[in-house]
PDB file of C-alpha atoms in Angstrom:
ATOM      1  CA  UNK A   1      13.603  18.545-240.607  1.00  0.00           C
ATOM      2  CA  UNK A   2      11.435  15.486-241.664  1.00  0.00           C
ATOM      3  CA  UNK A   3       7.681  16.612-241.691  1.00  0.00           C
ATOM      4  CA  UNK A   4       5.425  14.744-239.068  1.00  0.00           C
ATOM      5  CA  UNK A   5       3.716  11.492-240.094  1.00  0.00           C
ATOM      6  CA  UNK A   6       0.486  11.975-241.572  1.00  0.00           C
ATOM      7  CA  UNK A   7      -0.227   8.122-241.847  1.00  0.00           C
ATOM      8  CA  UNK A   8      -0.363   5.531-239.745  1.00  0.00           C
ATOM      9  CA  UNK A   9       2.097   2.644-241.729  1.00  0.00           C
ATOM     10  CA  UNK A  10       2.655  -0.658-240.404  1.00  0.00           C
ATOM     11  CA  UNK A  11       6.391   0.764-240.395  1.00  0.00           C
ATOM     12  CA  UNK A  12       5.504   3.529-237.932  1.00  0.00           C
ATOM     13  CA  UNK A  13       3.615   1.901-235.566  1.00  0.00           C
ATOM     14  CA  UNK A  14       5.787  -1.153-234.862  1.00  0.00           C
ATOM     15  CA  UNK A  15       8.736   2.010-234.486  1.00  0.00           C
ATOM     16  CA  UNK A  16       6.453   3.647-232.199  1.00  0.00           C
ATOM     17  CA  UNK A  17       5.708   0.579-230.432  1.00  0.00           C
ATOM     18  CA  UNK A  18       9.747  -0.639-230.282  1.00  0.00           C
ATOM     19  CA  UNK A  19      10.490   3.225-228.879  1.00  0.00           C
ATOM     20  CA  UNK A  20       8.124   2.452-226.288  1.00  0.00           C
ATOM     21  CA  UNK A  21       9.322  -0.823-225.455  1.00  0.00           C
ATOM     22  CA  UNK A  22      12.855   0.706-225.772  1.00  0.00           C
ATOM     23  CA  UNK A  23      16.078  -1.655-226.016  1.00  0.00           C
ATOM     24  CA  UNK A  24      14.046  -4.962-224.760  1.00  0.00           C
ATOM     25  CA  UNK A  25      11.498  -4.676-227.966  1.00  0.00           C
ATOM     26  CA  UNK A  26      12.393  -4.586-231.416  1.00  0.00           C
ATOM     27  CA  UNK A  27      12.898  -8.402-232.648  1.00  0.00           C
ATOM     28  CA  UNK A  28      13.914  -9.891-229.453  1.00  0.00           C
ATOM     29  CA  UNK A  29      10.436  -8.998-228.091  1.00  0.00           C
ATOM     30  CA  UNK A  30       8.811 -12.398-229.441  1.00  0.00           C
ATOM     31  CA  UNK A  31      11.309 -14.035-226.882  1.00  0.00           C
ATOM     32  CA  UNK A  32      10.194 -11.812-224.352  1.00  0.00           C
ATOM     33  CA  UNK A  33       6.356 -12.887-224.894  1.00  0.00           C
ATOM     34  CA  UNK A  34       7.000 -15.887-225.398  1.00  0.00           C
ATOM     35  CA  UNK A  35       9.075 -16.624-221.983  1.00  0.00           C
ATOM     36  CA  UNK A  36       6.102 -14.936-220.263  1.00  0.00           C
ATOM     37  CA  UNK A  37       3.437 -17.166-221.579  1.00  0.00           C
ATOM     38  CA  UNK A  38       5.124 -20.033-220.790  1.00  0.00           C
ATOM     39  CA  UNK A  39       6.139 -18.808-217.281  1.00  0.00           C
ATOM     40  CA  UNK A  40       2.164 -18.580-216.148  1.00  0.00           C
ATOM     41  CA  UNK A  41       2.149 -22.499-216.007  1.00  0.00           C
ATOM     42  CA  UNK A  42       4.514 -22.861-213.133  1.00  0.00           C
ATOM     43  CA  UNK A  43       2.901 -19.697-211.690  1.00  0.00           C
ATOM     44  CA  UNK A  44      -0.077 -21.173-211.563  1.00  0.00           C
ATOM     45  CA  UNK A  45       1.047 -24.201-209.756  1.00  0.00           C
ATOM     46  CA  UNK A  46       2.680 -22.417-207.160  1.00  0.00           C
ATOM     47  CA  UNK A  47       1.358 -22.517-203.327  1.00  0.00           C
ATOM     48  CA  UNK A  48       0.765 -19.136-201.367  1.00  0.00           C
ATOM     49  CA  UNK A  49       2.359 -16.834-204.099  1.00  0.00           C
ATOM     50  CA  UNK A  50       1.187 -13.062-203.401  1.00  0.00           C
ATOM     51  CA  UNK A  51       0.978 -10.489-206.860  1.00  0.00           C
ATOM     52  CA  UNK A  52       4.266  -9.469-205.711  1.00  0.00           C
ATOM     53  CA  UNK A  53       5.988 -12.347-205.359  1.00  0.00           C
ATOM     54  CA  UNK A  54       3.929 -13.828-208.417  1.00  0.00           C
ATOM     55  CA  UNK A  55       5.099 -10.487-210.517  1.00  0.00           C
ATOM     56  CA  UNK A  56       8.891 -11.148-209.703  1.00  0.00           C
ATOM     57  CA  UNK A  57       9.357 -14.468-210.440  1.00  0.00           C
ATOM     58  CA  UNK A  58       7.372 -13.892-213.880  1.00  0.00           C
ATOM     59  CA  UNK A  59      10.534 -10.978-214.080  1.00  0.00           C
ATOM     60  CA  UNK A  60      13.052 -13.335-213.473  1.00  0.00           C
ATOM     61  CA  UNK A  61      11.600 -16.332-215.651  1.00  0.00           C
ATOM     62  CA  UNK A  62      11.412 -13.547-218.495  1.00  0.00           C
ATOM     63  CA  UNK A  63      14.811 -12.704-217.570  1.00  0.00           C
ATOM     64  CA  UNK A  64      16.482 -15.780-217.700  1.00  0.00           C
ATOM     65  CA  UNK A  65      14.890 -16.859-220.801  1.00  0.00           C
ATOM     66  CA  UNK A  66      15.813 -13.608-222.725  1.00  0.00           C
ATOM     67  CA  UNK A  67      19.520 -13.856-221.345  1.00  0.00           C
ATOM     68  CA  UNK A  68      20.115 -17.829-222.495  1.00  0.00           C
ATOM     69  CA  UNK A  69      18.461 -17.425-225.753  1.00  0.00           C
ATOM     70  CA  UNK A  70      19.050 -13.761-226.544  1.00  0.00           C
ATOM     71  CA  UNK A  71      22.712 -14.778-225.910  1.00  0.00           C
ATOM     72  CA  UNK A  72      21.965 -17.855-228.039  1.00  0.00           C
ATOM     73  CA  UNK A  73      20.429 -16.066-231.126  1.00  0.00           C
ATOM     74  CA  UNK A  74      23.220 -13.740-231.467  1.00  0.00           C
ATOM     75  CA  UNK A  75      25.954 -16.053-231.380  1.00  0.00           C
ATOM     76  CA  UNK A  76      24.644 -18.464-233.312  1.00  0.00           C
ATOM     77  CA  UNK A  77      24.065 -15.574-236.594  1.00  0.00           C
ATOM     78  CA  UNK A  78      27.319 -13.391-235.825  1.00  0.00           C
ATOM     79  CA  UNK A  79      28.758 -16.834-235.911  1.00  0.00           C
ATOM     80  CA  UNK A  80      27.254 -19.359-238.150  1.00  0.00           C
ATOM     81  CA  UNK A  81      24.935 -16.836-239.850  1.00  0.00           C
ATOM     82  CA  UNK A  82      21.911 -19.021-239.051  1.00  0.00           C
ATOM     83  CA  UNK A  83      18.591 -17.331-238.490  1.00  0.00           C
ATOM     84  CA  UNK A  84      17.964 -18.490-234.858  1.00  0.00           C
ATOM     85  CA  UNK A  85      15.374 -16.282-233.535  1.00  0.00           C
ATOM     86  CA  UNK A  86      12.225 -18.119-234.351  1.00  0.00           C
ATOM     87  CA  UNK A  87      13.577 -21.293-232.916  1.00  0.00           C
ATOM     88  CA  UNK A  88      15.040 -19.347-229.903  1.00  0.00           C
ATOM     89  CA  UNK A  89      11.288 -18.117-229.754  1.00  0.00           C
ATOM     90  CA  UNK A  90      10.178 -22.063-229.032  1.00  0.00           C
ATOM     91  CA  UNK A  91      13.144 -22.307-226.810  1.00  0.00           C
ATOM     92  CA  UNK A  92      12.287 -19.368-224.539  1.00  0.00           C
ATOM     93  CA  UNK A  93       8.503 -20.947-224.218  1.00  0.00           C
ATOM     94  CA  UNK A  94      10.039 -23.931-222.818  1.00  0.00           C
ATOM     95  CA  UNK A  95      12.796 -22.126-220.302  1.00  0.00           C
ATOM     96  CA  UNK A  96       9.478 -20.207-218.965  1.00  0.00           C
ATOM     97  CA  UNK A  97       7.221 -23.216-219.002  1.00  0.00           C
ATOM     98  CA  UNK A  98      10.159 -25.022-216.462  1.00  0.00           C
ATOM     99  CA  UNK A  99       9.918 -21.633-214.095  1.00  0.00           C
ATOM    100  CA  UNK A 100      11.472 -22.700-210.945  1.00  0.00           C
ATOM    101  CA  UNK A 101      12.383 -26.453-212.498  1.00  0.00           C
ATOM    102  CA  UNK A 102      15.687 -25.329-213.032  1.00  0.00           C
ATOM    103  CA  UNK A 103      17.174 -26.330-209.423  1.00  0.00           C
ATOM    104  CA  UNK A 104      16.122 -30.077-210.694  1.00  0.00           C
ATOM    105  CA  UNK A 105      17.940 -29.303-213.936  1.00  0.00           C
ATOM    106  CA  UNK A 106      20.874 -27.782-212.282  1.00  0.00           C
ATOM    107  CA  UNK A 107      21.364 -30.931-209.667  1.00  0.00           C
ATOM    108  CA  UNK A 108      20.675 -33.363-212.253  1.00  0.00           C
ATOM    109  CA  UNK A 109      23.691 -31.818-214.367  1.00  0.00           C
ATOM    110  CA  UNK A 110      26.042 -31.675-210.863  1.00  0.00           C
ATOM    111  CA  UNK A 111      25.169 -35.092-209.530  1.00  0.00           C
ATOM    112  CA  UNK A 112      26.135 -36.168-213.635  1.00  0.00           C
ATOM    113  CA  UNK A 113      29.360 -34.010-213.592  1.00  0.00           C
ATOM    114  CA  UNK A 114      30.075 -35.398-210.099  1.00  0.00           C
ATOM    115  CA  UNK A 115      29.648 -39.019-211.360  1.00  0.00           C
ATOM    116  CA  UNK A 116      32.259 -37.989-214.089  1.00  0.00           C
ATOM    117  CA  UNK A 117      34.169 -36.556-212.044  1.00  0.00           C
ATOM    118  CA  UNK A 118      34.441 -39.728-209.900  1.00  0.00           C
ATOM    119  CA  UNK A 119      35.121 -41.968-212.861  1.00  0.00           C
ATOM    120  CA  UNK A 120      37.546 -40.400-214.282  1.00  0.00           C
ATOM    121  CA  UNK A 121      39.270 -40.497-210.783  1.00  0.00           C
ATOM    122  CA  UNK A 122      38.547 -43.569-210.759  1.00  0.00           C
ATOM    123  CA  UNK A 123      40.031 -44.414-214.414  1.00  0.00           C
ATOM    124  CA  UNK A 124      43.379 -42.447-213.201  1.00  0.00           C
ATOM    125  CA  UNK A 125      44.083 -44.849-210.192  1.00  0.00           C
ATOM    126  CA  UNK A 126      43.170 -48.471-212.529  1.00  0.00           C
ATOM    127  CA  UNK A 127      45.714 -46.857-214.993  1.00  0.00           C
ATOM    128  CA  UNK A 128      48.742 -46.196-212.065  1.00  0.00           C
ATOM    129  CA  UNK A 129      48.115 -49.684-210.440  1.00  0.00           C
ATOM    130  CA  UNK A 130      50.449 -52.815-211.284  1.00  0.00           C
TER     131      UNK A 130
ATOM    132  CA  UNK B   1     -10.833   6.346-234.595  1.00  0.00           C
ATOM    133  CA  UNK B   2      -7.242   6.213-236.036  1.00  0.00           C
ATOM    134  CA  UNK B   3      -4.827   3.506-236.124  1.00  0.00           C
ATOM    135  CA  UNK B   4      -2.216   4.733-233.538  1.00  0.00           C
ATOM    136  CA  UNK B   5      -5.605   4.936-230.982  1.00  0.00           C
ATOM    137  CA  UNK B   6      -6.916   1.452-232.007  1.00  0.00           C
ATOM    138  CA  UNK B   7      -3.407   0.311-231.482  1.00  0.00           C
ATOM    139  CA  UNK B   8      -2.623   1.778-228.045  1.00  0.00           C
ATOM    140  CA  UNK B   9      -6.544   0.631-227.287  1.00  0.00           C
ATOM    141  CA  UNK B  10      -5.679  -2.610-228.249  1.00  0.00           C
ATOM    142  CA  UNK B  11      -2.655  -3.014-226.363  1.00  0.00           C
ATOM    143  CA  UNK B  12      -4.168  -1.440-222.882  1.00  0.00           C
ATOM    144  CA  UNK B  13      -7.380  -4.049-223.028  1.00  0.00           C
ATOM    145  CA  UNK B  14      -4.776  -7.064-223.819  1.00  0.00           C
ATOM    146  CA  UNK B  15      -2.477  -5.763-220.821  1.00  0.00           C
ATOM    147  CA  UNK B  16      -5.991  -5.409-218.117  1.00  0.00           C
ATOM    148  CA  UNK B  17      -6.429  -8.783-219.313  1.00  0.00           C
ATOM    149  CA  UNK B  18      -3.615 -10.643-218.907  1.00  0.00           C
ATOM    150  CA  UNK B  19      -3.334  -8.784-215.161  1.00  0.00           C
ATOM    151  CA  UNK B  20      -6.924 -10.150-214.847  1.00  0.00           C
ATOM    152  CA  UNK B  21      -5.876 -13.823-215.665  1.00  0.00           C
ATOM    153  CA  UNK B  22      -2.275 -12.945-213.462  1.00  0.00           C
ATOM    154  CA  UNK B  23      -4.595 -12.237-210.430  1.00  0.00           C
ATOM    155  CA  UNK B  24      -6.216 -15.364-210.416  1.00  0.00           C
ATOM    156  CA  UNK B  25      -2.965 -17.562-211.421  1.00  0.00           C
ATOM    157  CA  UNK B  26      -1.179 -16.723-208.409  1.00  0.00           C
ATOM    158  CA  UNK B  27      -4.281 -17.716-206.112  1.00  0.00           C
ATOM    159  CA  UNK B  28      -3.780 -21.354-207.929  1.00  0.00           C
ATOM    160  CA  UNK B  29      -1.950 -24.127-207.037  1.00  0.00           C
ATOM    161  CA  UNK B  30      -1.956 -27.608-208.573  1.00  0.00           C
ATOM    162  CA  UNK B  31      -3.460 -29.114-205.110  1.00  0.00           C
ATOM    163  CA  UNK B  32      -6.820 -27.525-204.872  1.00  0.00           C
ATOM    164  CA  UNK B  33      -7.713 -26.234-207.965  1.00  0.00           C
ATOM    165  CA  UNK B  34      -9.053 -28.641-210.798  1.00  0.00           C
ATOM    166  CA  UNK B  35      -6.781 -29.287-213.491  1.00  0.00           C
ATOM    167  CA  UNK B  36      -9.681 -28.226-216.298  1.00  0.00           C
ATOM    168  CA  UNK B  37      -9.773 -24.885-214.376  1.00  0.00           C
ATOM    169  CA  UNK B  38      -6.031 -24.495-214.672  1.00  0.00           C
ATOM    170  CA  UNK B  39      -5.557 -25.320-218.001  1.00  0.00           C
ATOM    171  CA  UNK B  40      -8.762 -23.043-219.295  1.00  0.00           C
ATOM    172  CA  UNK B  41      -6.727 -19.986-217.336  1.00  0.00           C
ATOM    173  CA  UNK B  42      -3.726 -20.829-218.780  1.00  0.00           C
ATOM    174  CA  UNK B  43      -4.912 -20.635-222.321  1.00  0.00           C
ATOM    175  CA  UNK B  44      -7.015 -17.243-221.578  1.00  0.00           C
ATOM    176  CA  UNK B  45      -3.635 -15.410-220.144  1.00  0.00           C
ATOM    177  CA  UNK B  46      -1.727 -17.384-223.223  1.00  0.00           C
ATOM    178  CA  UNK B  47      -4.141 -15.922-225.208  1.00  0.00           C
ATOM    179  CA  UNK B  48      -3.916 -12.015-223.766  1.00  0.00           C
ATOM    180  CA  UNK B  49      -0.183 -12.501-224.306  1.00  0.00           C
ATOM    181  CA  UNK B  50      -0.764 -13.599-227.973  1.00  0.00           C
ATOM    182  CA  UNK B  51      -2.539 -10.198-228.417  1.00  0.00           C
ATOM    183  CA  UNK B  52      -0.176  -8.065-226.536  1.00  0.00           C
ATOM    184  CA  UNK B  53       2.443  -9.194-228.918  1.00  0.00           C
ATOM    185  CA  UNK B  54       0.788  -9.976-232.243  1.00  0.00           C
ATOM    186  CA  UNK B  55       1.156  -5.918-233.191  1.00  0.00           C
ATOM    187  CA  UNK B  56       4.442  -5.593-232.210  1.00  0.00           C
ATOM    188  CA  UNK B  57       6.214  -9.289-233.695  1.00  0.00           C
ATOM    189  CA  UNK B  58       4.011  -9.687-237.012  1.00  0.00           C
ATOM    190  CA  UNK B  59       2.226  -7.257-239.345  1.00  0.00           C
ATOM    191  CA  UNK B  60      -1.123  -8.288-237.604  1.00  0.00           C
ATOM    192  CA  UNK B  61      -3.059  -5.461-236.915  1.00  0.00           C
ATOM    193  CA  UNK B  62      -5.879  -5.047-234.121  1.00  0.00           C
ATOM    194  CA  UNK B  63      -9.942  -4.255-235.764  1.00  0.00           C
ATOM    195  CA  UNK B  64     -12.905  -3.814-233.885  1.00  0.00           C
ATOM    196  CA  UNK B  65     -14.157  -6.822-233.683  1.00  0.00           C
ATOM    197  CA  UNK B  66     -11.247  -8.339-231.725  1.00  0.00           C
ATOM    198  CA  UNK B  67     -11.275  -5.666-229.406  1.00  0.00           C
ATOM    199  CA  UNK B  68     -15.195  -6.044-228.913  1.00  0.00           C
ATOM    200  CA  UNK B  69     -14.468  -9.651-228.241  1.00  0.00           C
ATOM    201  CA  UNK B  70     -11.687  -9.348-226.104  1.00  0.00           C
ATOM    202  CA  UNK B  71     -13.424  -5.907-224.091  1.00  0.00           C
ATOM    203  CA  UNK B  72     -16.461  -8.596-223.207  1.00  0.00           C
ATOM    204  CA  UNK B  73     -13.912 -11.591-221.881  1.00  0.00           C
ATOM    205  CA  UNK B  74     -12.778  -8.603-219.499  1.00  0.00           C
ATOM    206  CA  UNK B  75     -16.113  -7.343-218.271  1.00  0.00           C
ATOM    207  CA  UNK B  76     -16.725 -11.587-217.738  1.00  0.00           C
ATOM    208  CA  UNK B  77     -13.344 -11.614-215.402  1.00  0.00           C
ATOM    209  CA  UNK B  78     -14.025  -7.877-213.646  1.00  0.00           C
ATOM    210  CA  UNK B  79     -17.762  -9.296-212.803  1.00  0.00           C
ATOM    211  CA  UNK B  80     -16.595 -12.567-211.622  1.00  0.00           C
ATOM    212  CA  UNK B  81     -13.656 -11.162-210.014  1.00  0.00           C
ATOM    213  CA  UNK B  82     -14.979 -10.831-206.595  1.00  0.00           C
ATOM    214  CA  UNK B  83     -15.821 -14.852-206.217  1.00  0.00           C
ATOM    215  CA  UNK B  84     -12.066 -15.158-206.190  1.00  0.00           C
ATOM    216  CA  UNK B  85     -11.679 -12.185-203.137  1.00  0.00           C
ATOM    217  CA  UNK B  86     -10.840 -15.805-201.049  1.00  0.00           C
ATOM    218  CA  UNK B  87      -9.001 -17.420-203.383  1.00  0.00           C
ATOM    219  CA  UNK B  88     -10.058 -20.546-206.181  1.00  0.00           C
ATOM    220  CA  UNK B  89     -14.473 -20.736-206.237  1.00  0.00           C
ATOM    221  CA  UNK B  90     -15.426 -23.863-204.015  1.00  0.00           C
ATOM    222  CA  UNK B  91     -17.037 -25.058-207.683  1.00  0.00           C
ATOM    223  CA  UNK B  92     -13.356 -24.771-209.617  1.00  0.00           C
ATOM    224  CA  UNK B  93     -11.644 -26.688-206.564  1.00  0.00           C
ATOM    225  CA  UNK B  94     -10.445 -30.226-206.996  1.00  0.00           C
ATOM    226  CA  UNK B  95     -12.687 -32.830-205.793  1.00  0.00           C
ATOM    227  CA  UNK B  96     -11.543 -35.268-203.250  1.00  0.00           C
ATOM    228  CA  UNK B  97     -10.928 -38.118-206.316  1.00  0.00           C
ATOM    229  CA  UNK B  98      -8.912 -35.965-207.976  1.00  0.00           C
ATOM    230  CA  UNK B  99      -6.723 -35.829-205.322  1.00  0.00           C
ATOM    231  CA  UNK B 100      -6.660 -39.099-204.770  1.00  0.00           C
ATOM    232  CA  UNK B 101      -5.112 -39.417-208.473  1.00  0.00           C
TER     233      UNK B 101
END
């Protein structure tokens, strides 16, 4: 049985403070900070938000970010072996600093695949006509 | 007082005041409160998220002084909390050439 720790290490307490934390701490947890501090920009600029609603959408920023760049991180090292995580740390800042500026992203990205889309088509009939 | 108490100390007074800057974010919005105002928020709740995560992401460890320092910015937000009971101070409002801009 390993005896209790007498000493307060720099090893102990971040294990202390990752068992708290549980799974989301450990080294993933500077994405998790780092999505929240950039999430309280858009919170700030958002009309008639109550603590609720202001707590949940700080959840789902947090969320978000931690899903695209956790996701990110551990592809790129199991796959390319690339240390990713500080950068992902930057990237996470940003995904929170957009908060609910993703809709703009999102249609920006359909109107493009749309106007693809349509040229392409468009490319396909040229190429069948005499 | 040991490390594991300074620690969990630490991490308490940097979550009270992050809520403390949280509580007065979501009575913001970018049409009637001044953009100074904003941004000075901004950086205090940047700032209490800094400290909640400085232990746990780097070897940084909390001392006294910090906690002294950041103790007082909470007793400043807890006393001045009740000028915000009806949302953004008439003094940290936009003035009407701001909105003009």
């Amino acid at each position: 049985m390993a005896p209790e720790p007498t000493s307060a290490g720099s090893t102990g307490i971040a294990a202390l403070l990752i068992a708290i934390l549980g799974p989301l701490g450990g080294e993933y947890a500077a994405i998790i900070f780092a999505a929240l501090g950039g999430a309280l920009w858009p919170l700030q600029t958002m009309k008639d938000v109550s603590k609720k609603k202001g707590a949940f959408f700080l959840f789902r920023v947090v969320i978000t970010a931690v899903l695209i760049t956790g996701s990110a991180t551990y592809w790129l090292e199991a796959k390319y072996e690339l240390p990713a995580l500080h950068g992902m740390t930057v990237v996470a800042f940003f995904i929170g600093a957009m908060g609910n500026g993703f809709g703009s992203v999102i249609d920006a990205l359909r109107a493009g695949l749309a106007a693809t889309a349509k040229a392409l088509s468009t490319l396909g009939k040229d190429a069948g006509a005499p | 007082m040991s490390a594991y108490a300074l620690l969990i100390a630490h991490e308490l007074l940097a979550g009270v005041l992050f809520y403390t800057c949280f509580c007065r974010a979501v009575r913001m919005d970018t049409d009637t409160t001044s953009y100074g105002v904003m941004f000075a928020f901004y950086l205090l709740g940047l700032s209490a998220v800094l400290m909640i995560a400085a232990p746990i992401v780097s070897a940084w460890r909390p001392t006294l002084p910090t906690m002294a320092l950041m103790l007082a910015i909470i007793i400043v937000q807890v006393v001045t909390s009740h000028y915000w009971h009806a949302g953004v101070p008439k003094q940290f409002q936009k003035v009407p050439h701001e909105n003009a801009g």
